mmCIF file of C-alpha atoms in Angstrom:
data_model
loop_
_atom_site.group_PDB
_atom_site.id
_atom_site.type_symbol
_atom_site.label_atom_id
_atom_site.label_comp_id
_atom_site.label_asym_id
_atom_site.label_seq_id
_atom_site.Cartn_x
_atom_site.Cartn_y
_atom_site.Cartn_z
ATOM 1 C CA MET A 1 71.699 31.716 16.135
ATOM 2 C CA PRO A 2 68.201 30.898 17.502
ATOM 3 C CA PHE A 3 68.681 33.673 20.070
ATOM 4 C CA ASN A 4 69.512 36.227 17.366
ATOM 5 C CA SER A 5 66.582 35.031 15.259
ATOM 6 C CA SER A 6 64.126 35.489 18.139
ATOM 7 C CA ASN A 7 65.570 38.891 18.880
ATOM 8 C CA ARG A 8 65.118 39.934 15.259
ATOM 9 C CA GLU A 9 61.515 38.695 15.213
ATOM 10 C CA TYR A 10 60.803 40.673 18.384
ATOM 11 C CA GLU A 11 62.292 43.828 16.826
ATOM 12 C CA ILE A 12 60.120 43.397 13.720
ATOM 13 C CA LEU A 13 57.001 42.904 15.848
ATOM 14 C CA SER A 14 57.879 45.920 18.018
ATOM 15 C CA ASP A 15 58.581 48.121 15.012
ATOM 16 C CA GLY A 16 55.322 47.039 13.441
ATOM 17 C CA GLU A 17 53.386 47.709 16.621
ATOM 18 C CA LEU A 18 54.943 51.168 17.008
ATOM 19 C CA ALA A 19 54.224 52.051 13.388
ATOM 20 C CA THR A 20 50.585 51.023 13.841
ATOM 21 C CA ILE A 21 50.282 53.089 17.035
ATOM 22 C CA LEU A 22 51.882 56.181 15.506
ATOM 23 C CA SER A 23 49.579 55.955 12.493
ATOM 24 C CA TYR A 24 46.721 56.983 14.790
ATOM 25 C CA PHE A 25 48.453 60.331 15.303
ATOM 26 C CA GLN A 26 48.690 61.232 11.634
ATOM 27 C CA PRO A 27 47.288 64.744 10.918
ATOM 28 C CA GLU A 28 44.272 63.451 8.940
ATOM 29 C CA TYR A 29 43.235 61.163 11.785
ATOM 30 C CA VAL A 30 43.726 63.849 14.453
ATOM 31 C CA ILE A 31 41.778 66.435 12.432
ATOM 32 C CA ASP A 32 38.891 63.997 12.042
ATOM 33 C CA ILE A 33 38.693 63.413 15.813
ATOM 34 C CA VAL A 34 38.868 67.134 16.648
ATOM 35 C CA ASN A 35 36.264 68.030 14.024
ATOM 36 C CA ASN A 36 33.905 65.412 15.396
ATOM 37 C CA SER A 37 34.313 66.934 18.866
ATOM 38 C CA LEU A 38 33.705 70.423 17.474
ATOM 39 C CA ARG A 39 30.403 69.251 16.012
ATOM 40 C CA ASN A 40 29.302 68.315 19.521
ATOM 41 C CA ILE A 41 30.624 71.165 21.683
ATOM 42 C CA TYR A 42 27.172 72.293 22.800
ATOM 43 C CA ARG A 43 26.199 69.705 25.410
ATOM 44 C CA PRO A 44 23.345 71.022 27.586
ATOM 45 C CA TYR A 45 23.088 69.222 30.926
ATOM 46 C CA GLY A 46 25.690 66.738 29.685
ATOM 47 C CA THR A 47 29.118 65.836 30.949
ATOM 48 C CA ASN A 48 32.146 67.639 29.591
ATOM 49 C CA MET A 49 34.124 65.950 26.840
ATOM 50 C CA THR A 50 37.414 64.273 27.632
ATOM 51 C CA ASN A 51 40.433 66.433 26.881
ATOM 52 C CA LEU A 52 41.990 64.753 23.850
ATOM 53 C CA VAL A 53 45.368 66.368 24.537
ATOM 54 C CA LEU A 54 45.568 64.808 27.986
ATOM 55 C CA SER A 55 44.669 61.404 26.547
ATOM 56 C CA TYR A 56 47.338 61.777 23.880
ATOM 57 C CA GLU A 57 49.968 62.845 26.410
ATOM 58 C CA MET A 58 49.320 59.795 28.568
ATOM 59 C CA ASN A 59 49.593 57.634 25.456
ATOM 60 C CA PHE A 60 52.829 59.233 24.293
ATOM 61 C CA ASN A 61 54.417 58.887 27.735
ATOM 62 C CA SER A 62 53.421 55.236 27.829
ATOM 63 C CA LYS A 63 54.975 54.591 24.423
ATOM 64 C CA LEU A 64 58.176 56.394 25.399
ATOM 65 C CA GLU A 65 58.539 53.939 28.276
ATOM 66 C CA GLN A 66 57.669 50.992 26.064
ATOM 67 C CA PHE A 67 59.890 52.028 23.132
ATOM 68 C CA PRO A 68 62.775 54.120 24.578
ATOM 69 C CA ASP A 69 64.877 53.655 21.425
ATOM 70 C CA ALA A 70 62.147 55.285 19.335
ATOM 71 C CA SER A 71 61.907 58.447 21.442
ATOM 72 C CA GLU A 72 62.723 60.741 18.524
ATOM 73 C CA GLU A 73 60.004 59.241 16.340
ATOM 74 C CA ILE A 74 57.449 59.354 19.158
ATOM 75 C CA ASN A 75 58.276 62.964 20.042
ATOM 76 C CA LEU A 76 57.928 63.981 16.401
ATOM 77 C CA ALA A 77 54.477 62.387 16.330
ATOM 78 C CA ARG A 78 53.616 64.156 19.607
ATOM 79 C CA THR A 79 54.666 67.567 18.246
ATOM 80 C CA SER A 80 52.770 66.983 15.020
ATOM 81 C CA ALA A 81 49.598 65.902 16.841
ATOM 82 C CA TYR A 82 49.546 68.932 19.154
ATOM 83 C CA ASN A 83 50.267 71.358 16.326
ATOM 84 C CA THR A 84 47.429 69.761 14.342
ATOM 85 C CA ILE A 85 45.019 70.105 17.273
ATOM 86 C CA ILE A 86 45.976 73.755 17.775
ATOM 87 C CA SER A 87 45.646 74.643 14.089
ATOM 88 C CA THR A 88 42.285 72.859 13.801
ATOM 89 C CA ILE A 89 40.891 74.781 16.785
ATOM 90 C CA CYS A 90 42.301 78.055 15.424
ATOM 91 C CA ASN A 91 40.752 77.517 12.004
ATOM 92 C CA TYR A 92 37.336 76.633 13.423
ATOM 93 C CA PHE A 93 37.088 79.551 15.860
ATOM 94 C CA ASN A 94 38.966 82.046 13.676
ATOM 95 C CA ILE A 95 41.663 82.726 16.257
ATOM 96 C CA MET A 96 45.449 82.992 16.219
ATOM 97 C CA ILE A 97 48.046 81.796 18.701
ATOM 98 C CA ASN A 98 50.857 83.909 20.077
ATOM 99 C CA THR A 99 53.869 81.598 19.871
ATOM 100 C CA GLU A 100 56.147 83.963 21.766
ATOM 101 C CA ASN A 101 54.517 83.712 25.191
ATOM 102 C CA GLY A 102 56.953 81.065 26.431
ATOM 103 C CA ALA A 103 54.364 78.347 27.072
ATOM 104 C CA ASP A 104 55.247 74.807 25.992
ATOM 105 C CA LEU A 105 53.301 73.129 23.196
ATOM 106 C CA TYR A 106 51.485 70.616 25.393
ATOM 107 C CA THR A 107 50.252 73.300 27.819
ATOM 108 C CA VAL A 108 48.927 75.492 25.008
ATOM 109 C CA ALA A 109 47.198 72.579 23.280
ATOM 110 C CA TYR A 110 45.736 71.303 26.565
ATOM 111 C CA TYR A 111 44.172 74.595 27.665
ATOM 112 C CA LEU A 112 42.955 75.486 24.172
ATOM 113 C CA TYR A 113 41.173 72.151 23.985
ATOM 114 C CA GLU A 114 39.862 72.562 27.527
ATOM 115 C CA PHE A 115 38.434 76.046 26.916
ATOM 116 C CA PHE A 116 37.161 75.730 23.360
ATOM 117 C CA ILE A 117 35.997 72.105 23.285
ATOM 118 C CA SER A 118 35.934 70.068 26.513
ATOM 119 C CA ASN A 119 34.273 72.750 28.665
ATOM 120 C CA PHE A 120 32.677 74.854 25.929
ATOM 121 C CA THR A 121 29.092 74.666 27.210
ATOM 122 C CA GLN A 122 30.144 75.100 30.837
ATOM 123 C CA ASN A 123 32.243 78.137 29.878
ATOM 124 C CA LEU A 124 29.387 79.615 27.854
ATOM 125 C CA ILE A 125 27.032 79.379 30.824
ATOM 126 C CA SER A 126 29.648 80.456 33.359
ATOM 127 C CA PHE A 127 30.528 83.548 31.344
ATOM 128 C CA PHE A 128 26.941 84.795 31.153
ATOM 129 C CA SER A 129 26.100 83.962 34.763
ATOM 130 C CA THR A 130 29.299 85.548 36.130
ATOM 131 C CA PHE A 131 28.801 88.698 34.074
ATOM 132 C CA ILE A 132 25.178 89.004 35.210
ATOM 133 C CA VAL A 133 26.070 88.472 38.876
ATOM 134 C CA ASN A 134 28.930 90.983 38.723
ATOM 135 C CA GLU A 135 26.962 93.600 36.788
ATOM 136 C CA LYS A 136 23.520 93.010 38.325
ATOM 137 C CA VAL A 137 22.909 96.613 39.422
ATOM 138 C CA ASN A 138 24.029 98.119 36.119
ATOM 139 C CA LEU A 139 21.993 95.589 34.159
ATOM 140 C CA VAL A 140 18.819 96.221 36.175
ATOM 141 C CA ASN A 141 19.209 99.979 35.725
ATOM 142 C CA TYR A 142 19.947 99.616 32.004
ATOM 143 C CA PHE A 143 16.938 97.424 31.221
ATOM 144 C CA ILE A 144 14.589 99.472 33.419
ATOM 145 C CA ASN A 145 15.731 102.755 31.853
ATOM 146 C CA ASN A 146 15.203 101.224 28.397
ATOM 147 C CA GLY A 147 11.655 100.254 29.345
ATOM 148 C CA GLU A 148 12.353 96.541 28.928
ATOM 149 C CA LEU A 149 12.072 95.695 32.612
ATOM 150 C CA LYS A 150 9.878 96.628 35.569
ATOM 151 C CA LYS A 151 10.837 96.176 39.199
ATOM 152 C CA SER A 152 7.483 94.523 39.762
ATOM 153 C CA SER A 153 8.247 91.800 37.198
ATOM 154 C CA ILE A 154 10.147 89.617 39.674
ATOM 155 C CA SER A 155 8.615 86.160 39.962
ATOM 156 C CA PRO A 156 7.298 84.888 43.332
ATOM 157 C CA TYR A 157 9.795 82.003 43.141
ATOM 158 C CA ALA A 158 12.819 84.267 42.631
ATOM 159 C CA LYS A 159 11.555 86.655 45.278
ATOM 160 C CA ARG A 160 11.333 83.858 47.788
ATOM 161 C CA ILE A 161 14.615 82.060 47.191
ATOM 162 C CA LEU A 162 17.083 84.841 46.365
ATOM 163 C CA ALA A 163 18.419 87.203 48.984
ATOM 164 C CA ASP A 164 19.493 89.612 46.251
ATOM 165 C CA GLN A 165 16.380 91.032 44.617
ATOM 166 C CA ASN A 166 18.351 92.457 41.683
ATOM 167 C CA LEU A 167 19.370 88.923 40.771
ATOM 168 C CA GLY A 168 15.810 87.792 41.383
ATOM 169 C CA LEU A 169 14.584 90.360 38.878
ATOM 170 C CA LEU A 170 17.178 89.346 36.310
ATOM 171 C CA ILE A 171 16.499 85.627 36.728
ATOM 172 C CA SER A 172 12.769 86.228 36.377
ATOM 173 C CA ASN A 173 13.350 87.986 33.063
ATOM 174 C CA MET A 174 16.248 85.974 31.655
ATOM 175 C CA ASP A 175 14.373 85.608 28.353
ATOM 176 C CA ILE A 176 14.773 89.394 28.021
ATOM 177 C CA ILE A 177 18.234 89.797 29.566
ATOM 178 C CA LEU A 178 20.153 87.270 27.451
ATOM 179 C CA PRO A 179 18.929 88.534 24.047
ATOM 180 C CA GLY A 180 19.753 92.035 25.278
ATOM 181 C CA LEU A 181 23.364 90.967 25.790
ATOM 182 C CA ILE A 182 23.769 90.089 22.110
ATOM 183 C CA GLY A 183 24.338 93.777 21.408
ATOM 184 C CA TYR A 184 27.291 93.929 23.809
ATOM 185 C CA ASP A 185 30.847 93.826 22.484
ATOM 186 C CA PHE A 186 32.849 91.334 24.512
ATOM 187 C CA THR A 187 36.367 90.433 23.449
ATOM 188 C CA ILE A 188 37.609 86.905 23.786
ATOM 189 C CA ASN A 189 39.851 88.173 26.590
ATOM 190 C CA ASP A 190 36.760 89.433 28.442
ATOM 191 C CA ILE A 191 35.178 86.006 28.113
ATOM 192 C CA ILE A 192 38.281 84.207 29.370
ATOM 193 C CA SER A 193 38.615 86.591 32.326
ATOM 194 C CA TYR A 194 34.972 86.286 33.363
ATOM 195 C CA THR A 195 35.122 82.509 32.996
ATOM 196 C CA TYR A 196 38.319 81.791 34.932
ATOM 197 C CA GLY A 197 38.859 84.970 36.946
ATOM 198 C CA ARG A 198 41.014 87.785 35.638
ATOM 199 C CA ASN A 199 44.189 87.032 37.570
ATOM 200 C CA THR A 200 44.154 83.241 37.586
ATOM 201 C CA ASP A 201 47.024 81.349 35.982
ATOM 202 C CA ILE A 202 44.757 79.838 33.307
ATOM 203 C CA ALA A 203 43.264 83.218 32.356
ATOM 204 C CA ILE A 204 46.711 84.827 32.152
ATOM 205 C CA LEU A 205 48.021 81.977 29.986
ATOM 206 C CA LEU A 206 45.057 82.025 27.592
ATOM 207 C CA ASN A 207 44.885 85.809 27.384
ATOM 208 C CA ASN A 208 48.599 85.900 26.523
ATOM 209 C CA THR A 209 48.136 83.139 23.948
ATOM 210 C CA VAL A 210 44.826 83.634 22.113
ATOM 211 C CA LEU A 211 44.306 86.379 19.533
ATOM 212 C CA ASP A 212 40.821 86.829 18.046
ATOM 213 C CA ARG A 213 40.767 87.300 14.261
ATOM 214 C CA GLY A 214 36.989 87.735 14.072
ATOM 215 C CA ASN A 215 34.353 88.149 16.736
ATOM 216 C CA PHE A 216 34.285 85.011 18.870
ATOM 217 C CA TYR A 217 31.525 86.313 21.157
ATOM 218 C CA LYS A 218 29.069 87.085 18.356
ATOM 219 C CA ALA A 219 29.893 84.004 16.299
ATOM 220 C CA PHE A 220 30.054 81.310 18.977
ATOM 221 C CA PHE A 221 28.273 82.501 22.127
ATOM 222 C CA CYS A 222 25.447 84.663 20.798
ATOM 223 C CA LYS A 223 24.450 82.000 18.272
ATOM 224 C CA TYR A 224 23.058 79.822 21.074
ATOM 225 C CA ILE A 225 20.924 82.724 22.317
ATOM 226 C CA ALA A 226 19.720 83.632 18.828
ATOM 227 C CA ASP A 227 18.892 80.023 17.941
ATOM 228 C CA PRO A 228 15.335 79.214 19.159
ATOM 229 C CA THR A 229 16.233 75.520 19.499
ATOM 230 C CA THR A 230 19.029 76.161 22.014
ATOM 231 C CA PHE A 231 17.807 79.376 23.665
ATOM 232 C CA PRO A 232 15.490 77.699 26.254
ATOM 233 C CA THR A 233 18.283 75.452 27.554
ATOM 234 C CA VAL A 234 20.712 78.380 27.788
ATOM 235 C CA VAL A 235 18.153 80.364 29.801
ATOM 236 C CA THR A 236 17.586 77.468 32.193
ATOM 237 C CA MET A 237 21.275 76.700 32.685
ATOM 238 C CA VAL A 238 22.207 80.355 33.268
ATOM 239 C CA ARG A 239 19.414 80.678 35.829
ATOM 240 C CA LEU A 240 20.609 77.591 37.679
ATOM 241 C CA ASP A 241 24.232 78.722 37.591
ATOM 242 C CA ILE A 242 23.336 82.159 38.970
ATOM 243 C CA GLN A 243 21.454 80.543 41.844
ATOM 244 C CA GLN A 244 24.540 78.481 42.668
ATOM 245 C CA LYS A 245 26.709 81.615 42.669
ATOM 246 C CA SER A 246 24.382 83.762 44.763
ATOM 247 C CA ASP A 247 23.150 83.764 48.346
ATOM 248 C CA ILE A 248 20.078 81.603 48.801
ATOM 249 C CA ILE A 249 17.464 82.376 51.466
ATOM 250 C CA LYS A 250 16.668 79.268 53.453
ATOM 251 C CA ILE A 251 12.904 79.071 53.295
ATOM 252 C CA ASP A 252 10.160 76.937 54.702
ATOM 253 C CA LEU A 253 8.381 75.667 51.612
ATOM 254 C CA ASN A 254 5.255 75.097 53.673
ATOM 255 C CA LYS A 255 4.884 78.832 54.235
ATOM 256 C CA ASN A 256 2.670 80.769 51.888
ATOM 257 C CA GLU A 257 3.726 84.020 50.219
ATOM 258 C CA GLU A 258 1.999 86.218 52.815
ATOM 259 C CA ASP A 259 3.969 84.520 55.603
ATOM 260 C CA MET A 260 7.186 85.126 53.688
ATOM 261 C CA GLU A 261 6.366 88.814 53.288
ATOM 262 C CA ASP A 262 5.653 89.056 57.031
ATOM 263 C CA ASP A 263 9.070 87.505 57.725
ATOM 264 C CA GLU A 264 10.743 90.020 55.403
ATOM 265 C CA ASP A 265 8.958 92.925 57.075
ATOM 266 C CA ALA A 266 9.957 91.651 60.517
ATOM 267 C CA SER A 267 13.606 91.223 59.499
ATOM 268 C CA SER A 268 13.733 94.812 58.269
ATOM 269 C CA ILE A 269 12.587 96.325 61.585
#
Protein backbone atom coordinates (compact mmCIF):
# COMPACT_ATOMS: atom_id res chain seq x y z
CA MET A 1 0.00 0.00 0.00
CA PRO A 2 2.73 2.57 0.85
CA PHE A 3 4.41 1.70 -2.46
CA ASN A 4 1.22 2.37 -4.42
CA SER A 5 0.64 5.60 -2.49
CA SER A 6 4.13 6.90 -3.31
CA ASN A 7 3.68 5.92 -6.93
CA ARG A 8 0.40 7.82 -7.09
CA GLU A 9 1.96 10.91 -5.50
CA TYR A 10 4.78 10.79 -8.05
CA GLU A 11 2.27 10.55 -10.92
CA ILE A 12 0.37 13.58 -9.59
CA LEU A 13 3.59 15.58 -9.26
CA SER A 14 4.72 14.54 -12.75
CA ASP A 15 1.35 15.37 -14.29
CA GLY A 16 1.37 18.73 -12.56
CA GLU A 17 4.90 19.48 -13.71
CA LEU A 18 4.07 18.54 -17.31
CA ALA A 19 0.92 20.66 -17.29
CA THR A 20 2.91 23.64 -16.02
CA ILE A 21 5.59 23.14 -18.70
CA LEU A 22 3.07 22.78 -21.52
CA SER A 23 1.27 25.93 -20.39
CA TYR A 24 4.29 27.91 -21.60
CA PHE A 25 3.53 26.74 -25.14
CA GLN A 26 -0.04 28.01 -25.23
CA PRO A 27 -0.73 30.18 -28.33
CA GLU A 28 -1.14 33.42 -26.32
CA TYR A 29 2.22 32.94 -24.63
CA VAL A 30 4.01 32.01 -27.87
CA ILE A 31 2.50 34.99 -29.73
CA ASP A 32 3.67 37.33 -26.98
CA ILE A 33 7.27 36.06 -27.23
CA VAL A 34 7.34 36.27 -31.04
CA ASN A 35 5.82 39.75 -31.06
CA ASN A 36 8.41 40.95 -28.58
CA SER A 37 11.15 39.60 -30.86
CA LEU A 38 9.55 41.29 -33.88
CA ARG A 39 9.70 44.63 -32.07
CA ASN A 40 13.46 44.21 -31.83
CA ILE A 41 14.43 42.74 -35.21
CA TYR A 42 16.60 45.70 -36.19
CA ARG A 43 19.77 45.19 -34.16
CA PRO A 44 22.63 47.26 -35.62
CA TYR A 45 26.06 45.97 -34.59
CA GLY A 46 24.34 43.58 -32.18
CA THR A 47 24.30 39.83 -31.94
CA ASN A 48 21.60 37.87 -33.70
CA MET A 49 18.62 36.74 -31.66
CA THR A 50 18.33 33.14 -30.55
CA ASN A 51 16.12 31.03 -32.79
CA LEU A 52 13.05 30.39 -30.65
CA VAL A 53 12.10 27.34 -32.72
CA LEU A 54 15.40 25.64 -31.99
CA SER A 55 15.01 26.37 -28.28
CA TYR A 56 11.50 24.95 -28.33
CA GLU A 57 12.59 21.82 -30.20
CA MET A 58 15.31 21.09 -27.65
CA ASN A 59 12.74 21.57 -24.90
CA PHE A 60 10.16 19.31 -26.53
CA ASN A 61 12.72 16.56 -27.12
CA SER A 62 13.80 16.78 -23.49
CA LYS A 63 10.22 16.46 -22.28
CA LEU A 64 9.56 13.51 -24.57
CA GLU A 65 12.43 11.70 -22.87
CA GLN A 66 11.25 12.76 -19.43
CA PHE A 67 7.56 11.96 -20.02
CA PRO A 68 7.41 9.18 -22.67
CA ASP A 69 3.81 8.30 -21.73
CA ALA A 70 2.70 11.85 -22.57
CA SER A 71 4.18 11.88 -26.08
CA GLU A 72 0.84 12.59 -27.74
CA GLU A 73 0.16 15.60 -25.52
CA ILE A 74 3.69 16.95 -25.99
CA ASN A 75 3.58 16.52 -29.77
CA LEU A 76 0.24 18.33 -29.91
CA ALA A 77 1.78 21.23 -27.99
CA ARG A 78 4.79 21.16 -30.34
CA THR A 79 2.59 21.30 -33.46
CA SER A 80 0.49 24.09 -31.98
CA ALA A 81 3.55 26.15 -31.00
CA TYR A 82 5.17 25.91 -34.45
CA ASN A 83 1.92 26.70 -36.25
CA THR A 84 1.49 29.73 -33.97
CA ILE A 85 5.03 30.94 -34.70
CA ILE A 86 4.51 30.55 -38.45
CA SER A 87 1.14 32.33 -38.46
CA THR A 88 2.48 35.19 -36.32
CA ILE A 89 5.41 35.74 -38.70
CA CYS A 90 3.09 35.53 -41.71
CA ASN A 91 0.68 38.08 -40.27
CA TYR A 92 3.44 40.54 -39.38
CA PHE A 93 5.26 40.42 -42.72
CA ASN A 94 2.14 39.93 -44.85
CA ILE A 95 3.32 36.66 -46.36
CA MET A 96 1.77 33.25 -47.01
CA ILE A 97 3.21 29.77 -46.67
CA ASN A 98 3.02 27.08 -49.31
CA THR A 99 2.04 23.98 -47.34
CA GLU A 100 2.49 21.64 -50.29
CA ASN A 101 6.27 21.86 -50.63
CA GLY A 102 6.88 18.70 -48.60
CA ALA A 103 8.92 20.35 -45.83
CA ASP A 104 8.18 19.30 -42.25
CA LEU A 105 6.68 21.78 -39.81
CA TYR A 106 9.80 22.20 -37.67
CA THR A 107 12.03 22.94 -40.68
CA VAL A 108 9.63 25.56 -42.04
CA ALA A 109 9.22 27.24 -38.66
CA TYR A 110 12.97 27.17 -37.99
CA TYR A 111 14.03 28.80 -41.27
CA LEU A 112 11.19 31.33 -41.23
CA TYR A 113 12.27 32.43 -37.77
CA GLU A 114 15.92 32.43 -38.82
CA PHE A 115 15.34 34.58 -41.91
CA PHE A 116 12.66 36.97 -40.69
CA ILE A 117 13.65 37.41 -37.03
CA SER A 118 16.93 35.94 -35.77
CA ASN A 119 19.09 37.17 -38.67
CA PHE A 120 16.88 39.99 -39.94
CA THR A 121 19.46 42.78 -39.67
CA GLN A 122 22.27 40.60 -41.00
CA ASN A 123 20.08 39.57 -43.95
CA LEU A 124 19.11 43.18 -44.64
CA ILE A 125 22.76 44.22 -44.82
CA SER A 126 23.86 41.11 -46.70
CA PHE A 127 21.18 41.59 -49.34
CA PHE A 128 22.19 45.16 -50.14
CA SER A 129 25.93 44.49 -50.04
CA THR A 130 25.66 41.35 -52.22
CA PHE A 131 23.47 43.12 -54.76
CA ILE A 132 25.86 46.08 -54.93
CA VAL A 133 28.92 43.85 -55.32
CA ASN A 134 27.26 41.74 -58.02
CA GLU A 135 25.83 44.71 -59.93
CA LYS A 136 28.66 47.20 -59.34
CA VAL A 137 29.30 48.02 -63.01
CA ASN A 138 25.62 48.45 -63.85
CA LEU A 139 25.05 50.56 -60.76
CA VAL A 140 28.01 52.86 -61.48
CA ASN A 141 26.82 53.34 -65.07
CA TYR A 142 23.22 53.94 -63.97
CA PHE A 143 24.04 56.58 -61.36
CA ILE A 144 26.61 58.31 -63.59
CA ASN A 145 24.20 58.42 -66.54
CA ASN A 146 21.53 59.87 -64.24
CA GLY A 147 23.92 62.60 -63.14
CA GLU A 148 23.89 61.44 -59.52
CA LEU A 149 27.48 60.22 -59.48
CA LYS A 150 30.86 61.34 -60.81
CA LYS A 151 33.85 59.08 -61.28
CA SER A 152 35.94 61.65 -59.45
CA SER A 153 33.77 61.38 -56.33
CA ILE A 154 35.64 58.36 -54.96
CA SER A 155 37.06 59.03 -51.51
CA PRO A 156 40.84 58.80 -50.88
CA TYR A 157 40.18 56.06 -48.30
CA ALA A 158 38.17 53.88 -50.70
CA LYS A 159 40.66 54.52 -53.47
CA ARG A 160 43.49 53.32 -51.29
CA ILE A 161 41.97 50.20 -49.76
CA LEU A 162 39.80 48.74 -52.53
CA ALA A 163 41.27 47.00 -55.54
CA ASP A 164 37.97 47.43 -57.38
CA GLN A 165 37.46 51.13 -58.07
CA ASN A 166 33.80 50.63 -59.01
CA LEU A 167 33.17 49.39 -55.48
CA GLY A 168 35.29 52.23 -54.15
CA LEU A 169 33.07 54.71 -55.96
CA LEU A 170 29.90 53.07 -54.68
CA ILE A 171 31.16 52.88 -51.09
CA SER A 172 32.19 56.53 -51.21
CA ASN A 173 28.67 57.50 -52.24
CA MET A 174 26.60 54.99 -50.28
CA ASP A 175 24.39 57.83 -49.00
CA ILE A 176 23.31 58.26 -52.64
CA ILE A 177 23.30 54.61 -53.73
CA LEU A 178 21.06 53.16 -51.01
CA PRO A 179 18.24 55.73 -51.36
CA GLY A 180 18.46 55.16 -55.11
CA LEU A 181 17.70 51.48 -54.56
CA ILE A 182 14.35 52.27 -52.94
CA GLY A 183 12.88 52.67 -56.42
CA TYR A 184 13.89 49.13 -57.40
CA ASP A 185 11.32 46.33 -57.38
CA PHE A 186 12.80 43.32 -55.62
CA THR A 187 10.62 40.31 -54.88
CA ILE A 188 11.02 38.42 -51.66
CA ASN A 189 12.49 35.59 -53.74
CA ASP A 190 15.16 37.98 -55.06
CA ILE A 191 16.04 38.93 -51.49
CA ILE A 192 16.27 35.31 -50.35
CA SER A 193 18.43 34.38 -53.35
CA TYR A 194 20.83 37.29 -52.91
CA THR A 195 21.07 36.60 -49.18
CA TYR A 196 21.70 32.85 -49.25
CA GLY A 197 22.79 32.20 -52.83
CA ARG A 198 20.30 31.21 -55.49
CA ASN A 199 20.95 27.47 -55.52
CA THR A 200 21.60 26.81 -51.85
CA ASP A 201 19.35 24.42 -49.96
CA ILE A 202 18.05 27.18 -47.66
CA ALA A 203 17.21 29.50 -50.57
CA ILE A 204 15.42 26.71 -52.45
CA LEU A 205 13.42 25.77 -49.34
CA LEU A 206 12.39 29.35 -48.55
CA ASN A 207 11.65 30.27 -52.15
CA ASN A 208 9.41 27.19 -52.44
CA THR A 209 7.71 28.04 -49.14
CA VAL A 210 7.25 31.82 -48.87
CA LEU A 211 4.66 33.72 -50.90
CA ASP A 212 4.59 37.53 -50.65
CA ARG A 213 1.10 39.02 -50.26
CA GLY A 214 2.32 42.62 -50.25
CA ASN A 215 5.69 44.16 -50.97
CA PHE A 216 8.17 42.89 -48.39
CA TYR A 217 11.10 44.83 -49.87
CA LYS A 218 9.38 48.22 -49.74
CA ALA A 219 7.71 47.65 -46.39
CA PHE A 220 10.52 46.06 -44.38
CA PHE A 221 13.87 46.77 -46.05
CA CYS A 222 13.41 50.23 -47.56
CA LYS A 223 11.94 51.57 -44.32
CA TYR A 224 15.38 51.44 -42.68
CA ILE A 225 16.86 53.47 -45.55
CA ALA A 226 14.01 55.99 -45.53
CA ASP A 227 14.13 56.42 -41.75
CA PRO A 228 16.74 59.09 -40.86
CA THR A 229 17.32 57.48 -37.45
CA THR A 230 18.41 54.13 -38.92
CA PHE A 231 19.84 55.24 -42.28
CA PRO A 232 23.37 56.13 -40.98
CA THR A 233 23.84 52.70 -39.38
CA VAL A 234 22.62 50.92 -42.52
CA VAL A 235 25.11 52.90 -44.63
CA THR A 236 27.98 52.04 -42.29
CA MET A 237 27.12 48.34 -42.04
CA VAL A 238 26.68 47.94 -45.81
CA ARG A 239 30.03 49.64 -46.40
CA LEU A 240 31.76 47.32 -43.94
CA ASP A 241 30.09 44.24 -45.39
CA ILE A 242 31.11 45.18 -48.94
CA GLN A 243 34.72 45.59 -47.81
CA GLN A 244 34.61 42.09 -46.32
CA LYS A 245 33.25 40.67 -49.58
CA SER A 246 35.70 42.44 -51.89
CA ASP A 247 39.42 42.28 -52.55
CA ILE A 248 41.38 44.54 -50.24
CA ILE A 249 44.69 46.12 -51.31
CA LYS A 250 47.31 45.57 -48.65
CA ILE A 251 48.66 49.04 -48.04
CA ASP A 252 51.36 50.66 -45.99
CA LEU A 253 49.45 53.17 -43.89
CA ASN A 254 52.63 55.19 -43.47
CA LYS A 255 52.67 56.00 -47.18
CA ASN A 256 51.08 59.22 -48.30
CA GLU A 257 48.61 59.44 -51.20
CA GLU A 258 51.27 60.49 -53.72
CA ASP A 259 53.32 57.38 -52.90
CA MET A 260 50.23 55.23 -53.40
CA GLU A 261 49.58 56.79 -56.80
CA ASP A 262 53.21 56.14 -57.79
CA ASP A 263 52.77 52.48 -56.80
CA GLU A 264 49.60 52.23 -58.89
CA ASP A 265 51.33 53.79 -61.89
CA ALA A 266 54.27 51.41 -61.53
CA SER A 267 52.00 48.36 -61.26
CA SER A 268 50.24 49.33 -64.49
CA ILE A 269 53.44 49.46 -66.57
